[in-house]
GROMACS .gro file of C-alpha atoms in nm:
model
  328
    1UNK     CA    1  -0.657  -1.949  -0.044
    2UNK     CA    2  -0.527  -1.597  -0.039
    3UNK     CA    3  -0.720  -1.296   0.090
    4UNK     CA    4  -0.838  -1.191  -0.130
    5UNK     CA    5   0.000  -0.533  -2.435
    6UNK     CA    6   0.056  -0.160  -2.379
    7UNK     CA    7  -0.236   0.051  -2.275
    8UNK     CA    8  -0.255   0.423  -2.191
    9UNK     CA    9  -0.556   0.604  -2.043
   10UNK     CA   10  -0.598   0.969  -2.141
   11UNK     CA   11  -0.550   1.250  -1.893
   12UNK     CA   12  -0.865   1.432  -2.002
   13UNK     CA   13  -1.091   1.132  -1.962
   14UNK     CA   14  -0.973   1.067  -1.608
   15UNK     CA   15  -0.961   1.433  -1.498
   16UNK     CA   16  -0.650   1.360  -1.298
   17UNK     CA   17  -0.335   1.557  -1.256
   18UNK     CA   18  -0.067   1.645  -1.008
   19UNK     CA   19   0.304   1.675  -1.038
   20UNK     CA   20   0.550   1.416  -0.916
   21UNK     CA   21   0.890   1.468  -0.765
   22UNK     CA   22   1.216   1.323  -0.886
   23UNK     CA   23   1.351   0.974  -0.818
   24UNK     CA   24   1.668   0.817  -0.946
   25UNK     CA   25   1.534   0.825  -1.302
   26UNK     CA   26   1.404   1.146  -1.460
   27UNK     CA   27   1.039   1.194  -1.376
   28UNK     CA   28   1.030   0.933  -1.101
   29UNK     CA   29   0.825   1.027  -0.796
   30UNK     CA   30   0.977   1.060  -0.450
   31UNK     CA   31   0.819   0.886  -0.150
   32UNK     CA   32   0.562   1.086   0.045
   33UNK     CA   33   0.700   1.327   0.304
   34UNK     CA   34   0.663   1.225   0.668
   35UNK     CA   35   0.587   1.491   0.927
   36UNK     CA   36   0.771   1.485   1.259
   37UNK     CA   37   0.535   1.586   1.540
   38UNK     CA   38   0.498   1.543   1.911
   39UNK     CA   39   0.136   1.473   1.984
   40UNK     CA   40  -0.078   1.368   2.276
   41UNK     CA   41  -0.186   1.006   2.278
   42UNK     CA   42  -0.558   0.940   2.260
   43UNK     CA   43  -0.602   0.753   2.589
   44UNK     CA   44  -0.877   0.527   2.463
   45UNK     CA   45  -0.845   0.488   2.087
   46UNK     CA   46  -1.165   0.333   1.950
   47UNK     CA   47  -1.315   0.246   1.613
   48UNK     CA   48  -1.653   0.425   1.609
   49UNK     CA   49  -1.955   0.228   1.488
   50UNK     CA   50  -2.061   0.305   1.133
   51UNK     CA   51  -2.422   0.414   1.068
   52UNK     CA   52  -2.630   0.216   0.819
   53UNK     CA   53  -2.594   0.503   0.572
   54UNK     CA   54  -2.213   0.476   0.575
   55UNK     CA   55  -2.023   0.360   0.267
   56UNK     CA   56  -1.801   0.146   0.496
   57UNK     CA   57  -1.849  -0.162   0.714
   58UNK     CA   58  -1.613  -0.225   1.007
   59UNK     CA   59  -1.415  -0.549   0.965
   60UNK     CA   60  -1.149  -0.516   1.237
   61UNK     CA   61  -1.144  -0.253   1.511
   62UNK     CA   62  -0.845  -0.066   1.658
   63UNK     CA   63  -0.526  -0.275   1.641
   64UNK     CA   64  -0.231  -0.127   1.829
   65UNK     CA   65   0.115  -0.155   1.677
   66UNK     CA   66   0.455  -0.032   1.797
   67UNK     CA   67   0.459   0.343   1.871
   68UNK     CA   68   0.675   0.601   1.690
   69UNK     CA   69   0.656   0.409   1.366
   70UNK     CA   70   0.446   0.504   1.063
   71UNK     CA   71   0.190   0.251   0.942
   72UNK     CA   72   0.214   0.223   0.563
   73UNK     CA   73   0.017  -0.077   0.434
   74UNK     CA   74  -0.146  -0.412   0.510
   75UNK     CA   75  -0.231  -0.749   0.363
   76UNK     CA   76  -0.386  -1.074   0.482
   77UNK     CA   77  -0.422  -1.443   0.409
   78UNK     CA   78  -0.673  -1.697   0.543
   79UNK     CA   79  -0.514  -1.697   0.893
   80UNK     CA   80  -0.339  -1.367   0.961
   81UNK     CA   81  -0.325  -0.996   0.890
   82UNK     CA   82   0.013  -0.837   0.826
   83UNK     CA   83   0.088  -0.468   0.884
   84UNK     CA   84   0.403  -0.283   0.779
   85UNK     CA   85   0.550   0.025   0.946
   86UNK     CA   86   0.835   0.259   0.859
   87UNK     CA   87   1.063   0.300   1.161
   88UNK     CA   88   1.229   0.627   1.053
   89UNK     CA   89   1.201   0.851   0.745
   90UNK     CA   90   1.472   0.830   0.475
   91UNK     CA   91   1.640   0.522   0.623
   92UNK     CA   92   1.447   0.228   0.478
   93UNK     CA   93   1.406   0.024   0.798
   94UNK     CA   94   1.066  -0.140   0.840
   95UNK     CA   95   0.870  -0.357   1.079
   96UNK     CA   96   0.609  -0.618   0.991
   97UNK     CA   97   0.358  -0.714   1.258
   98UNK     CA   98   0.160  -1.034   1.211
   99UNK     CA   99  -0.179  -1.026   1.381
  100UNK     CA  100  -0.406  -1.318   1.467
  101UNK     CA  101  -0.756  -1.190   1.539
  102UNK     CA  102  -0.970  -1.368   1.797
  103UNK     CA  103  -1.282  -1.157   1.760
  104UNK     CA  104  -1.334  -0.782   1.745
  105UNK     CA  105  -1.071  -0.607   1.955
  106UNK     CA  106  -0.898  -0.932   2.056
  107UNK     CA  107  -0.574  -1.043   1.892
  108UNK     CA  108  -0.218  -1.167   1.936
  109UNK     CA  109   0.089  -1.027   1.758
  110UNK     CA  110   0.433  -1.128   1.636
  111UNK     CA  111   0.696  -0.916   1.461
  112UNK     CA  112   0.992  -0.923   1.225
  113UNK     CA  113   1.216  -0.640   1.101
  114UNK     CA  114   1.344  -0.539   0.757
  115UNK     CA  115   1.653  -0.322   0.728
  116UNK     CA  116   1.741  -0.120   0.421
  117UNK     CA  117   1.424  -0.216   0.231
  118UNK     CA  118   1.250   0.114   0.155
  119UNK     CA  119   0.938   0.316   0.228
  120UNK     CA  120   0.682   0.031   0.256
  121UNK     CA  121   0.430   0.205   0.031
  122UNK     CA  122   0.266  -0.129  -0.050
  123UNK     CA  123   0.254  -0.470   0.117
  124UNK     CA  124   0.087  -0.777  -0.031
  125UNK     CA  125   0.109  -1.155  -0.022
  126UNK     CA  126   0.093  -1.458  -0.248
  127UNK     CA  127  -0.004  -1.808  -0.137
  128UNK     CA  128   0.136  -2.123  -0.298
  129UNK     CA  129   0.097  -2.479  -0.166
  130UNK     CA  130  -0.029  -2.343   0.165
  131UNK     CA  131   0.272  -2.115   0.218
  132UNK     CA  132   0.234  -1.735   0.236
  133UNK     CA  133   0.497  -1.509   0.079
  134UNK     CA  134   0.499  -1.142   0.171
  135UNK     CA  135   0.587  -0.888  -0.101
  136UNK     CA  136   0.714  -0.530  -0.065
  137UNK     CA  137   0.977  -0.291  -0.203
  138UNK     CA  138   1.342  -0.356  -0.113
  139UNK     CA  139   1.709  -0.282  -0.189
  140UNK     CA  140   1.711   0.084  -0.086
  141UNK     CA  141   2.044   0.266  -0.109
  142UNK     CA  142   2.218   0.358   0.217
  143UNK     CA  143   2.055   0.664   0.371
  144UNK     CA  144   1.751   0.635   0.143
  145UNK     CA  145   1.402   0.485   0.158
  146UNK     CA  146   1.358   0.459  -0.220
  147UNK     CA  147   1.311   0.091  -0.312
  148UNK     CA  148   1.510  -0.031  -0.612
  149UNK     CA  149   1.362  -0.382  -0.628
  150UNK     CA  150   1.063  -0.587  -0.513
  151UNK     CA  151   1.113  -0.876  -0.271
  152UNK     CA  152   0.922  -1.171  -0.136
  153UNK     CA  153   0.986  -1.372   0.179
  154UNK     CA  154   0.804  -1.574   0.444
  155UNK     CA  155   0.719  -1.427   0.782
  156UNK     CA  156   0.983  -1.527   1.037
  157UNK     CA  157   0.904  -1.432   1.395
  158UNK     CA  158   1.168  -1.206   1.558
  159UNK     CA  159   1.400  -1.236   1.257
  160UNK     CA  160   1.578  -0.948   1.082
  161UNK     CA  161   1.614  -0.939   0.703
  162UNK     CA  162   1.873  -0.707   0.554
  163UNK     CA  163   1.835  -0.534   0.216
  164UNK     CA  164   1.601  -0.785   0.050
  165UNK     CA  165   1.407  -1.106   0.085
  166UNK     CA  166   1.500  -1.456  -0.025
  167UNK     CA  167   1.371  -1.369  -0.375
  168UNK     CA  168   1.396  -1.021  -0.526
  169UNK     CA  169   1.365  -0.859  -0.868
  170UNK     CA  170   1.495  -0.535  -1.013
  171UNK     CA  171   1.229  -0.404  -1.250
  172UNK     CA  172   1.307  -0.273  -1.601
  173UNK     CA  173   1.073  -0.030  -1.774
  174UNK     CA  174   0.892  -0.243  -2.031
  175UNK     CA  175   1.079  -0.523  -2.206
  176UNK     CA  176   1.411  -0.353  -2.277
  177UNK     CA  177   1.415  -0.039  -2.061
  178UNK     CA  178   1.648   0.063  -1.783
  179UNK     CA  179   1.581  -0.042  -1.427
  180UNK     CA  180   1.336   0.183  -1.243
  181UNK     CA  181   1.318   0.290  -0.879
  182UNK     CA  182   1.051   0.351  -0.615
  183UNK     CA  183   0.892   0.021  -0.715
  184UNK     CA  184   0.620  -0.156  -0.518
  185UNK     CA  185   0.434  -0.485  -0.573
  186UNK     CA  186   0.074  -0.604  -0.548
  187UNK     CA  187  -0.061  -0.957  -0.596
  188UNK     CA  188  -0.394  -1.067  -0.744
  189UNK     CA  189  -0.639  -1.238  -0.508
  190UNK     CA  190  -0.572  -1.579  -0.667
  191UNK     CA  191  -0.192  -1.530  -0.658
  192UNK     CA  192  -0.164  -1.570  -1.036
  193UNK     CA  193  -0.041  -1.217  -1.119
  194UNK     CA  194   0.207  -0.969  -0.977
  195UNK     CA  195   0.167  -0.598  -1.044
  196UNK     CA  196   0.454  -0.352  -0.999
  197UNK     CA  197   0.397   0.023  -0.981
  198UNK     CA  198   0.649   0.299  -1.050
  199UNK     CA  199   0.630   0.655  -1.179
  200UNK     CA  200   0.803   0.813  -1.477
  201UNK     CA  201   0.770   1.158  -1.635
  202UNK     CA  202   0.456   1.251  -1.442
  203UNK     CA  203   0.268   0.925  -1.502
  204UNK     CA  204   0.200   0.604  -1.313
  205UNK     CA  205   0.317   0.280  -1.471
  206UNK     CA  206   0.175  -0.057  -1.374
  207UNK     CA  207   0.351  -0.362  -1.515
  208UNK     CA  208   0.163  -0.690  -1.479
  209UNK     CA  209   0.350  -1.021  -1.470
  210UNK     CA  210   0.248  -1.384  -1.462
  211UNK     CA  211   0.329  -1.507  -1.111
  212UNK     CA  212   0.447  -1.867  -1.093
  213UNK     CA  213   0.477  -2.080  -0.778
  214UNK     CA  214   0.404  -1.775  -0.565
  215UNK     CA  215   0.753  -1.627  -0.616
  216UNK     CA  216   0.862  -1.633  -0.982
  217UNK     CA  217   0.818  -1.371  -1.257
  218UNK     CA  218   0.992  -1.298  -1.587
  219UNK     CA  219   1.095  -0.934  -1.540
  220UNK     CA  220   1.167  -0.886  -1.912
  221UNK     CA  221   0.827  -1.012  -2.019
  222UNK     CA  222   0.538  -0.822  -1.858
  223UNK     CA  223   0.204  -0.942  -1.992
  224UNK     CA  224   0.063  -0.588  -1.966
  225UNK     CA  225   0.190  -0.236  -1.911
  226UNK     CA  226  -0.070   0.023  -1.818
  227UNK     CA  227   0.011   0.396  -1.814
  228UNK     CA  228  -0.209   0.625  -1.604
  229UNK     CA  229  -0.199   0.988  -1.493
  230UNK     CA  230  -0.066   1.066  -1.148
  231UNK     CA  231  -0.306   1.064  -0.853
  232UNK     CA  232  -0.413   1.411  -0.748
  233UNK     CA  233  -0.383   1.330  -0.377
  234UNK     CA  234  -0.117   1.156  -0.169
  235UNK     CA  235  -0.075   0.805  -0.310
  236UNK     CA  236  -0.150   0.550  -0.037
  237UNK     CA  237  -0.139   0.211  -0.208
  238UNK     CA  238  -0.276  -0.008  -0.487
  239UNK     CA  239  -0.394  -0.357  -0.572
  240UNK     CA  240  -0.472  -0.568  -0.879
  241UNK     CA  241  -0.718  -0.844  -0.960
  242UNK     CA  242  -0.825  -0.987  -1.294
  243UNK     CA  243  -0.786  -0.695  -1.536
  244UNK     CA  244  -0.850  -0.432  -1.269
  245UNK     CA  245  -0.610  -0.189  -1.103
  246UNK     CA  246  -0.721  -0.004  -0.792
  247UNK     CA  247  -0.546   0.289  -0.618
  248UNK     CA  248  -0.620   0.478  -0.297
  249UNK     CA  249  -0.516   0.833  -0.212
  250UNK     CA  250  -0.583   1.093   0.055
  251UNK     CA  251  -0.456   1.279   0.361
  252UNK     CA  252  -0.531   1.271   0.735
  253UNK     CA  253  -0.840   1.456   0.853
  254UNK     CA  254  -0.855   1.837   0.843
  255UNK     CA  255  -0.841   1.881   1.220
  256UNK     CA  256  -0.506   1.702   1.239
  257UNK     CA  257  -0.352   1.904   0.958
  258UNK     CA  258  -0.467   2.232   1.112
  259UNK     CA  259  -0.299   2.140   1.440
  260UNK     CA  260   0.027   1.989   1.316
  261UNK     CA  261   0.099   2.062   0.951
  262UNK     CA  262  -0.067   2.370   0.801
  263UNK     CA  263   0.156   2.344   0.492
  264UNK     CA  264  -0.016   2.021   0.390
  265UNK     CA  265  -0.350   2.050   0.213
  266UNK     CA  266  -0.639   1.825   0.307
  267UNK     CA  267  -0.727   1.565   0.043
  268UNK     CA  268  -1.034   1.338   0.057
  269UNK     CA  269  -0.997   0.961   0.041
  270UNK     CA  270  -1.046   0.860  -0.322
  271UNK     CA  271  -1.044   0.508  -0.467
  272UNK     CA  272  -0.989   0.488  -0.843
  273UNK     CA  273  -1.040   0.171  -1.043
  274UNK     CA  274  -0.934   0.101  -1.402
  275UNK     CA  275  -1.019  -0.209  -1.604
  276UNK     CA  276  -0.753  -0.243  -1.870
  277UNK     CA  277  -0.954  -0.521  -2.034
  278UNK     CA  278  -1.257  -0.303  -2.108
  279UNK     CA  279  -1.128   0.053  -2.063
  280UNK     CA  280  -1.385   0.119  -1.790
  281UNK     CA  281  -1.287   0.347  -1.503
  282UNK     CA  282  -1.448   0.466  -1.182
  283UNK     CA  283  -1.386   0.709  -0.897
  284UNK     CA  284  -1.528   0.678  -0.545
  285UNK     CA  285  -1.488   0.929  -0.261
  286UNK     CA  286  -1.500   0.753   0.077
  287UNK     CA  287  -1.703   0.941   0.336
  288UNK     CA  288  -1.727   0.672   0.605
  289UNK     CA  289  -1.516   0.650   0.922
  290UNK     CA  290  -1.617   1.014   0.967
  291UNK     CA  291  -1.565   1.008   1.345
  292UNK     CA  292  -1.235   0.819   1.339
  293UNK     CA  293  -0.937   1.007   1.485
  294UNK     CA  294  -0.649   1.098   1.247
  295UNK     CA  295  -0.820   0.903   0.960
  296UNK     CA  296  -0.541   0.860   0.706
  297UNK     CA  297  -0.595   0.591   0.438
  298UNK     CA  298  -0.310   0.340   0.413
  299UNK     CA  299  -0.384   0.058   0.173
  300UNK     CA  300  -0.655  -0.102  -0.041
  301UNK     CA  301  -0.723  -0.466  -0.134
  302UNK     CA  302  -0.937  -0.607  -0.415
  303UNK     CA  303  -1.109  -0.926  -0.303
  304UNK     CA  304  -1.215  -1.226  -0.509
  305UNK     CA  305  -1.582  -1.137  -0.458
  306UNK     CA  306  -1.523  -0.804  -0.633
  307UNK     CA  307  -1.540  -0.597  -0.315
  308UNK     CA  308  -1.270  -0.371  -0.173
  309UNK     CA  309  -1.112  -0.364   0.173
  310UNK     CA  310  -0.924  -0.060   0.304
  311UNK     CA  311  -0.729   0.046   0.611
  312UNK     CA  312  -0.751   0.374   0.798
  313UNK     CA  313  -0.489   0.477   1.052
  314UNK     CA  314  -0.619   0.633   1.374
  315UNK     CA  315  -0.500   0.795   1.699
  316UNK     CA  316  -0.195   1.021   1.641
  317UNK     CA  317   0.102   1.061   1.411
  318UNK     CA  318   0.343   0.896   1.656
  319UNK     CA  319   0.117   0.634   1.815
  320UNK     CA  320  -0.090   0.487   1.535
  321UNK     CA  321  -0.357   0.217   1.523
  322UNK     CA  322  -0.503   0.014   1.236
  323UNK     CA  323  -0.874   0.000   1.146
  324UNK     CA  324  -1.001  -0.228   0.867
  325UNK     CA  325  -1.316  -0.164   0.664
  326UNK     CA  326  -1.500  -0.315   0.369
  327UNK     CA  327  -1.626  -0.070   0.107
  328UNK     CA  328  -1.998  -0.109   0.033
   0.00000   0.00000   0.00000
């Protein structure tokens, strides 16, 4: 068991906005900017306890990954968590760390590296016949971290994959459109659907595909395409389940931005959910993890029980830790 038609929503109804940068196609968004900064390491990075009034519940406390890499996303199956980091901006080299938890604060790790894949905006997994396949963006051009395909592959300890996984797909816009860039995948909790997100002319596109055998899709035959306005804050990941699409956005905490990047405006953590089956939509501002250092959201997962799980990054820009929460 894993972890966890053409429809357009109006801009006015969602009260969303924001402009997107340019990708390889007109109107395609560029990956988020990374800030270079030398910062003091928090000597004892901890996940603070959440009060009963919090909108979050702690699932996994501080998990240390390799330093001087940027944590971008996470996923999990019934045995492991997987975290993905960008090793250097605008290069496309990534690291995946597999974590086996043995209680709160206790865990073992293993790693593998991806070269020339992309920005790692989203990481997810499918499970078929007991085998877990990891999914992320891939096939970045040399000197770029813009993914031009989505890939899946199994975790292979200490291995290096170059350019793409054992299975990869370039994604056309719709059924007959040109291939799009800055593409990232998400997988439904039951591994039956694959969602791919890209941006075009100031909007988010989500194409939903039937996922077969954990690895196969028909790229020219999406079962749904949903068009949404851009997120107002920094996009930090998405997930799908059933007929729902969920996105998360937001910036690090105000105190960090004041000290290291005054040009960047603080944005609250916002989770938006759309049900393309019913047209229902919701918006939730996350106020929990209020005492967590750094506190940048990096990933959201929709679980089979209808709940959501998110990750916050803590500590500093150049020595980051993972903290996992369930949303109440």
